[in-house]
PDB file of C-alpha atoms in Angstrom:
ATOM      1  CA  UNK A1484     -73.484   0.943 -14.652  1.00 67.00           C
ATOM      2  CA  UNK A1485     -73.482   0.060 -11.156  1.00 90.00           C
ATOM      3  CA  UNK A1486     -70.318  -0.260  -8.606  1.00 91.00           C
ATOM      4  CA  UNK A1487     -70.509  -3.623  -8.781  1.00 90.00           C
ATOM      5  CA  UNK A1488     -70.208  -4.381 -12.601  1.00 93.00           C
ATOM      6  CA  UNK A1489     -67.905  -1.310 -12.792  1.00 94.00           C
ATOM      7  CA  UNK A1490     -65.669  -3.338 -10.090  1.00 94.00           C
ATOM      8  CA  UNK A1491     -65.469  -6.226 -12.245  1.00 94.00           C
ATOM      9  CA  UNK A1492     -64.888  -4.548 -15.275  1.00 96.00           C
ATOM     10  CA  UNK A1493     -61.813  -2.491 -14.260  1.00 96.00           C
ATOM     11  CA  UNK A1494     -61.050  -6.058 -12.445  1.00 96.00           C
ATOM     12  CA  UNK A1495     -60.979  -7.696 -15.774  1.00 96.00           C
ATOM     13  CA  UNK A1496     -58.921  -5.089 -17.374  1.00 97.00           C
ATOM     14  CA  UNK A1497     -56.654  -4.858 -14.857  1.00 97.00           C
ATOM     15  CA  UNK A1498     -56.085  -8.656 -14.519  1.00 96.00           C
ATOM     16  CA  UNK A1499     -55.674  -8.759 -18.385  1.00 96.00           C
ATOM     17  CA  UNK A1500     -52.970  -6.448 -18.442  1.00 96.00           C
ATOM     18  CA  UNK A1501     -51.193  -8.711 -15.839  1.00 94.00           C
ATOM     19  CA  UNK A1502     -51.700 -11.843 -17.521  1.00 92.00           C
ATOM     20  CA  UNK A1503     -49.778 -10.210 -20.051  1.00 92.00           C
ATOM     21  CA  UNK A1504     -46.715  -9.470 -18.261  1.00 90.00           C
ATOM     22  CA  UNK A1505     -43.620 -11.342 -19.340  1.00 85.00           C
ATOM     23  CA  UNK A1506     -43.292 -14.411 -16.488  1.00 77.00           C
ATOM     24  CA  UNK A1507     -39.933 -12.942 -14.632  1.00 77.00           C
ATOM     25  CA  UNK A1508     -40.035 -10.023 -17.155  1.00 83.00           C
ATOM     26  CA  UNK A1509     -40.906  -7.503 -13.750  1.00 93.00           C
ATOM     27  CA  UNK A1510     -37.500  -7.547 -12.079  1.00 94.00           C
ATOM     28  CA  UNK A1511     -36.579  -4.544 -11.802  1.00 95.00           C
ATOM     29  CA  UNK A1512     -39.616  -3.265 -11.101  1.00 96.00           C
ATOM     30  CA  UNK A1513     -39.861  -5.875  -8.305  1.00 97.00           C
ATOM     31  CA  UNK A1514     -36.890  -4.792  -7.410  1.00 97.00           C
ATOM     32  CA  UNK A1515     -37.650  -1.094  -7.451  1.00 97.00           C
ATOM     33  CA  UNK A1516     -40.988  -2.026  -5.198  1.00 98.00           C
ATOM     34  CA  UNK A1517     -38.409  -4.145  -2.708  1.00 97.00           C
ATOM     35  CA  UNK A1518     -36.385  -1.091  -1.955  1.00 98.00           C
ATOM     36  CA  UNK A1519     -39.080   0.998  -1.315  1.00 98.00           C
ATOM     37  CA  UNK A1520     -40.590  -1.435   0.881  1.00 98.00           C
ATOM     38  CA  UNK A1521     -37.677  -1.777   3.047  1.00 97.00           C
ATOM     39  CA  UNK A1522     -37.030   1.982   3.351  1.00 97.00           C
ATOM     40  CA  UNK A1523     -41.066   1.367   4.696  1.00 97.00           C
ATOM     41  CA  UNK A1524     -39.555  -0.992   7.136  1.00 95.00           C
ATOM     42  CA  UNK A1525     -36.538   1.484   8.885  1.00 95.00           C
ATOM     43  CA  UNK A1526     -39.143   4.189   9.003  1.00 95.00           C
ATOM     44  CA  UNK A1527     -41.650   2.102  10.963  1.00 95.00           C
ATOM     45  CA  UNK A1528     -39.236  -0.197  12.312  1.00 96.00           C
ATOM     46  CA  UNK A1529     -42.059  -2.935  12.792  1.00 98.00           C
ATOM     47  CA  UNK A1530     -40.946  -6.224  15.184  1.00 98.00           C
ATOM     48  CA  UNK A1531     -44.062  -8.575  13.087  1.00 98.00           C
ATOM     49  CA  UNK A1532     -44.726  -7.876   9.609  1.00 98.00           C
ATOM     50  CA  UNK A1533     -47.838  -9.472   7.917  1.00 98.00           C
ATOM     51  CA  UNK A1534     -47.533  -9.871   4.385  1.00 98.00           C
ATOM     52  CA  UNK A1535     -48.539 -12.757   1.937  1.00 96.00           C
ATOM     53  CA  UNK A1536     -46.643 -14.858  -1.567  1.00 96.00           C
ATOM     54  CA  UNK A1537     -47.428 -13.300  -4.524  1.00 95.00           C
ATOM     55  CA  UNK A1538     -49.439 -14.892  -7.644  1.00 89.00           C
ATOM     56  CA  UNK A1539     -50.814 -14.310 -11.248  1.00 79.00           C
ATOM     57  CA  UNK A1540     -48.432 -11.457 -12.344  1.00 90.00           C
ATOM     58  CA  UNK A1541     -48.638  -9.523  -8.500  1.00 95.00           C
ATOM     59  CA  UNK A1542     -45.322  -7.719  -7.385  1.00 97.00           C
ATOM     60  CA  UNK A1543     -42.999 -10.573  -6.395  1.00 96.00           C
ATOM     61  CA  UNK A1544     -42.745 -11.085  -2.804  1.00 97.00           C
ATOM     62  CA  UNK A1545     -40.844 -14.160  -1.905  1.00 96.00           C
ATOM     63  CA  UNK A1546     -37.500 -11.740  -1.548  1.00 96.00           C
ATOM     64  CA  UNK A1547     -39.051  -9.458   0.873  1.00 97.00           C
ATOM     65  CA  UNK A1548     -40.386 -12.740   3.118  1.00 98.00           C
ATOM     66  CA  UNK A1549     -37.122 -14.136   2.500  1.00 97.00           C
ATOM     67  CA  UNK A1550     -35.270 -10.694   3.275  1.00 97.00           C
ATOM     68  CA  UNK A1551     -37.394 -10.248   6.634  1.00 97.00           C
ATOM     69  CA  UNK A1552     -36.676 -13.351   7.950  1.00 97.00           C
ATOM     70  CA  UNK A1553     -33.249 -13.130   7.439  1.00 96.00           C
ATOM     71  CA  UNK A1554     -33.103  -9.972   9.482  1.00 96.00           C
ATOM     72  CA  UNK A1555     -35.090 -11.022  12.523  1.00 96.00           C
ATOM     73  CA  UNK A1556     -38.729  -9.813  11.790  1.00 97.00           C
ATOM     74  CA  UNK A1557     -41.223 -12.079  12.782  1.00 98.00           C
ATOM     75  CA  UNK A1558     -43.303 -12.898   9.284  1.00 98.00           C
ATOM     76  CA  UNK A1559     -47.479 -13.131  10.002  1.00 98.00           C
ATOM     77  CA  UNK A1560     -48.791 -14.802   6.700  1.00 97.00           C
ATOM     78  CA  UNK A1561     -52.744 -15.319   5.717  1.00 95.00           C
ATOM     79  CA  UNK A1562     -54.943 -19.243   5.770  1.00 92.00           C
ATOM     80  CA  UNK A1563     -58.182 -19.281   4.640  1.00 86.00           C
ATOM     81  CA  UNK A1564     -60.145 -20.241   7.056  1.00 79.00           C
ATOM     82  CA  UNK A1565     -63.515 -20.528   5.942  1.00 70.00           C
ATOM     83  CA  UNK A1566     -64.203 -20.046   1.882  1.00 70.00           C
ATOM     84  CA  UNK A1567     -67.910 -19.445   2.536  1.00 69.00           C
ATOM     85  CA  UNK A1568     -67.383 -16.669   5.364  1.00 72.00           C
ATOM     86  CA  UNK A1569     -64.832 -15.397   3.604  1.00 70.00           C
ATOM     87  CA  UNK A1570     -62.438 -15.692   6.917  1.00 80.00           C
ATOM     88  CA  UNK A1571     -58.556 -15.950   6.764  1.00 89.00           C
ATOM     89  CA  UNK A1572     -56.617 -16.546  10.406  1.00 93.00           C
ATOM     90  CA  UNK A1573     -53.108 -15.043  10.672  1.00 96.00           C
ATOM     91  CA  UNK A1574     -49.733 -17.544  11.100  1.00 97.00           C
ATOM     92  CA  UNK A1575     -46.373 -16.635  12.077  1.00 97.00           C
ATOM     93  CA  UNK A1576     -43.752 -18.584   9.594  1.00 97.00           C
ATOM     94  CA  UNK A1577     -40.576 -19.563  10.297  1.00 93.00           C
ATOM     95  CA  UNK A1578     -39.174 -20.504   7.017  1.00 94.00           C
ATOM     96  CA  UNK A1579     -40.480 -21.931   3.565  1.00 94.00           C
ATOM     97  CA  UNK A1580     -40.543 -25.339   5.578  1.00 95.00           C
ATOM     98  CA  UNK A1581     -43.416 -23.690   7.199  1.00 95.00           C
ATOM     99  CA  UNK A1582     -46.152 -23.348   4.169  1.00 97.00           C
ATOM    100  CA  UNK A1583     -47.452 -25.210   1.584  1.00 95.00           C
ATOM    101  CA  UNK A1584     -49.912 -24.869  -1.268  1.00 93.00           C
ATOM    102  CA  UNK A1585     -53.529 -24.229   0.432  1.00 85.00           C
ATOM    103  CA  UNK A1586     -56.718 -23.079  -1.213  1.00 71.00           C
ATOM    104  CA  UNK A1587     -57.278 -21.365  -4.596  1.00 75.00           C
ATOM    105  CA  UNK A1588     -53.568 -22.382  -5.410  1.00 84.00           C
ATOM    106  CA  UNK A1589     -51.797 -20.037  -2.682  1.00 89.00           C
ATOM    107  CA  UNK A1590     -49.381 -20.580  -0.714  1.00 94.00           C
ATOM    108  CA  UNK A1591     -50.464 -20.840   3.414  1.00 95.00           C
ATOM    109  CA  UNK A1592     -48.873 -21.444   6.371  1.00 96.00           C
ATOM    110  CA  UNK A1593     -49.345 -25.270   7.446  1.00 95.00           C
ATOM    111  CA  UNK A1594     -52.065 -26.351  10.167  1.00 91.00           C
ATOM    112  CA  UNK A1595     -48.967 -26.703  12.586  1.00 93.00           C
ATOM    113  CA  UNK A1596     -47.861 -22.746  12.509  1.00 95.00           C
ATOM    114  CA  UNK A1597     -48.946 -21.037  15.456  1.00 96.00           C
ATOM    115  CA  UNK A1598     -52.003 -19.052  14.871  1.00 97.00           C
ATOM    116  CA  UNK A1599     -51.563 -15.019  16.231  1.00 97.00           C
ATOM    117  CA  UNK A1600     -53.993 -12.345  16.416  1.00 96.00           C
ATOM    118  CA  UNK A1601     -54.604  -9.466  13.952  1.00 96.00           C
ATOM    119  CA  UNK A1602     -53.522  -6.499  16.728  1.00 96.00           C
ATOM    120  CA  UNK A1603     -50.270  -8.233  16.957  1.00 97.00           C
ATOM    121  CA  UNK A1604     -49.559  -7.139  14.044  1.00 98.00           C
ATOM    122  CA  UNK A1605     -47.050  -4.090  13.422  1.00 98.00           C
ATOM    123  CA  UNK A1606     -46.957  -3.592   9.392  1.00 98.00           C
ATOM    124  CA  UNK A1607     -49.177  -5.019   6.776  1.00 98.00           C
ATOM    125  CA  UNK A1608     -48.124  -5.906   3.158  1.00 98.00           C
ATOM    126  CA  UNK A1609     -51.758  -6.050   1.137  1.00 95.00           C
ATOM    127  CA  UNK A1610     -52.180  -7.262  -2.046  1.00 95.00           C
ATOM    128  CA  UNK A1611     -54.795  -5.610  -4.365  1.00 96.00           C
ATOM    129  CA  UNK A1612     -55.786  -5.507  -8.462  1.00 97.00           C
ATOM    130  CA  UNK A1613     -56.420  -2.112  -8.704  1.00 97.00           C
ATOM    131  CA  UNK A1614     -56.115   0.532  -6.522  1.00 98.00           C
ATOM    132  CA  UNK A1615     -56.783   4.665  -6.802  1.00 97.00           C
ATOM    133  CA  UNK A1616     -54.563   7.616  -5.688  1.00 94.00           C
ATOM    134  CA  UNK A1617     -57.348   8.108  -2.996  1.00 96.00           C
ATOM    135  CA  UNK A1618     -56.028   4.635  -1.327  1.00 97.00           C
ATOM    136  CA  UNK A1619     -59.461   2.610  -2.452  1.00 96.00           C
ATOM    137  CA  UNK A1620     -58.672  -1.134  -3.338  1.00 96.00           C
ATOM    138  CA  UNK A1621     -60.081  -3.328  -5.192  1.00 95.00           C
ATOM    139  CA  UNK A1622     -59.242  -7.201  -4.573  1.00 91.00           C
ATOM    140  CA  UNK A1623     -60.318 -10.860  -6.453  1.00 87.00           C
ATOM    141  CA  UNK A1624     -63.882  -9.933  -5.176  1.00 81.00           C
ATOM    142  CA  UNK A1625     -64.102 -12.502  -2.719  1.00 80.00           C
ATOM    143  CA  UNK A1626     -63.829  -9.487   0.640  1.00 78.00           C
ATOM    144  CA  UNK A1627     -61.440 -11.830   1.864  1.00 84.00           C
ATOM    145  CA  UNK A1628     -58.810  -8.937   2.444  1.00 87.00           C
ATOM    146  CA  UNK A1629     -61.399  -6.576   2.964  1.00 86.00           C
ATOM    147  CA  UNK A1630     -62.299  -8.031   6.535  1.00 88.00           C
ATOM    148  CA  UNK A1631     -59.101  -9.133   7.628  1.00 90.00           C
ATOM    149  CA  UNK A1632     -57.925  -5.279   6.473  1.00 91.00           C
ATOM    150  CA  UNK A1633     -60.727  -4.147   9.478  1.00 91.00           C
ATOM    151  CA  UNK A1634     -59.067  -6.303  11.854  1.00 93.00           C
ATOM    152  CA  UNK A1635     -55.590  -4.669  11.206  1.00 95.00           C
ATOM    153  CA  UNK A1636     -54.390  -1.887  13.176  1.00 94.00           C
ATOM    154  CA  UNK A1637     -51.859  -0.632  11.952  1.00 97.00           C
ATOM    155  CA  UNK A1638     -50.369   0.743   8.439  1.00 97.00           C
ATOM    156  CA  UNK A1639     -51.154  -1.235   5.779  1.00 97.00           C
ATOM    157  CA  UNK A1640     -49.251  -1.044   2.801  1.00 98.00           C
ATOM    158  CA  UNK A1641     -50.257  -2.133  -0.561  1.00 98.00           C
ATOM    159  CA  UNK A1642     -48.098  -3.565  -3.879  1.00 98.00           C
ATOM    160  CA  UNK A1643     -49.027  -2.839  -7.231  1.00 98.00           C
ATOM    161  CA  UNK A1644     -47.278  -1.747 -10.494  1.00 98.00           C
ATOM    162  CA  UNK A1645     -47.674   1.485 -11.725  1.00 97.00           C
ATOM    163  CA  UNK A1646     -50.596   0.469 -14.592  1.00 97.00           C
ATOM    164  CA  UNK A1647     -52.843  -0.877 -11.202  1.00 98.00           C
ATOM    165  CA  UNK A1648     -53.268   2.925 -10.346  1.00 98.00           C
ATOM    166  CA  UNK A1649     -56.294   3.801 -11.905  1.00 97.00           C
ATOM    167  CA  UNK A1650     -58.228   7.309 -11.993  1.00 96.00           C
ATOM    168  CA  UNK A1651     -60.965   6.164  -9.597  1.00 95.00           C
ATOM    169  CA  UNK A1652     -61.983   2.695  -7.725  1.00 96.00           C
ATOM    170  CA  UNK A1653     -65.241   2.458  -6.654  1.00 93.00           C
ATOM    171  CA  UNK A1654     -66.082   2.124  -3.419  1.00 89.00           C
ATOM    172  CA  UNK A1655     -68.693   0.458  -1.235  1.00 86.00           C
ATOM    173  CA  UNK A1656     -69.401   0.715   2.253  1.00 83.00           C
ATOM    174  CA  UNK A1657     -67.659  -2.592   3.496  1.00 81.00           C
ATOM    175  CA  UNK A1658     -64.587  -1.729   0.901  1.00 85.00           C
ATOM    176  CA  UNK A1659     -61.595  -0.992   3.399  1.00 89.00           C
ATOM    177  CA  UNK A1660     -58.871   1.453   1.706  1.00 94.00           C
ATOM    178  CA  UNK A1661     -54.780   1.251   2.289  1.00 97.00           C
ATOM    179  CA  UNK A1662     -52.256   3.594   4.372  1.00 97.00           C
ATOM    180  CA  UNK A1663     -50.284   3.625   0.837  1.00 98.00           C
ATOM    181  CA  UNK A1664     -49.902   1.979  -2.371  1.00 98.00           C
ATOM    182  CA  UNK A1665     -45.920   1.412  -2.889  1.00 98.00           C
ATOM    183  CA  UNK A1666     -45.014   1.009  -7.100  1.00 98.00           C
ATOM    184  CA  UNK A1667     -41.943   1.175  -8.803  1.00 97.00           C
ATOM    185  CA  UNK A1668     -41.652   4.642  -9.604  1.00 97.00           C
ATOM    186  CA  UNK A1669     -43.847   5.904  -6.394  1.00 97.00           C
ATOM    187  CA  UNK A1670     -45.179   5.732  -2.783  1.00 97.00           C
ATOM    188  CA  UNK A1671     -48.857   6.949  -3.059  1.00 97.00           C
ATOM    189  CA  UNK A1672     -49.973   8.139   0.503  1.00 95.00           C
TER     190      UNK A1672
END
């Protein structure tokens, strides 16, 4: 089998097992992920924190936005850009005011949120389907993530719940890995 039907296989069968997770049913796991996050956050002690809203059965993440904009970080979310390139630019948001639904469903900042560059960034909050205890991701398959994660320098710090760590992720040459993978019961580094 090669990497890229092995990809999409453990893809599948990860995405499958969150389709399957009761809708709100993850709250203390969430919650679990949240703390850990935020411990994350006094350890670093970032001033702009890019991150992104959570869909289909990903750890929740409107609290955290919510939570760091409360406390005076400055909150960097994706837009795609261009769908054929494969090219998201980076907003800074305000408050929920700020975004509305955009491509694919997700929730983007609107066309009137000032645009900032990837090196302004302090902390990154990555999403990911499956990821291994070597720090390899594996996304929707679009490499949408993948280049904005080469643009990004600084720690980048990926969600998941505990059945998204998997033995091994394969890994291509243009596949960019995490700092750390936070769960509910662990911080893989």
């Amino acid at each position: 089998m090669n990497i890229k039907s092995e990809k999409n296989r453990l893809r599948e069968e990860i995405l499958a097992k969150r389709r399957a997770l009761e809708p709100g049913g993850q709250k203390e796991k969430d919650s679990s992920i949240f703390h850990k996050v935020l411990a994350l956050m006094k350890l670093y002690r970032p001033k702009r924190v890019f991150t992104y809203f959570s869909i289909l059965g990903e750890p929740e993440t409107r609290t955290l936005i919510m939570f760091l904009m409360a406390h005076g970080y400055e909150v960097v979310i994706p837009k795609v850009r261009s769908v054929e390139n494969g090219e998201m630019s980076l907003h800074l948001i305000r408050d929920f005011k700020s975004v509305e639904t955009g491509e694919f469903g997700i929730i983007e900042p609107k066309d009137s949120t000032e645009e900032v560059e990837a090196d302004s960034v302090d902390i990154a909050i990555i999403p990911g389907v499956a990821f291994d205890k070597k720090l390899n991701r594996i996304g929707f398959g679009k490499g949408f993530f993948d280049r904005l994660l080469k643009k990004l320098d600084c720690e980048k710090i990926a969600l998941a719940y505990d059945f998204q760590i998997v033995q091994n992720v394969p890994a291509e040459e243009h596949d960019e890995k995490v700092s750390c993978v936070v769960t509910p019961t662990k911080i893989h580094r």
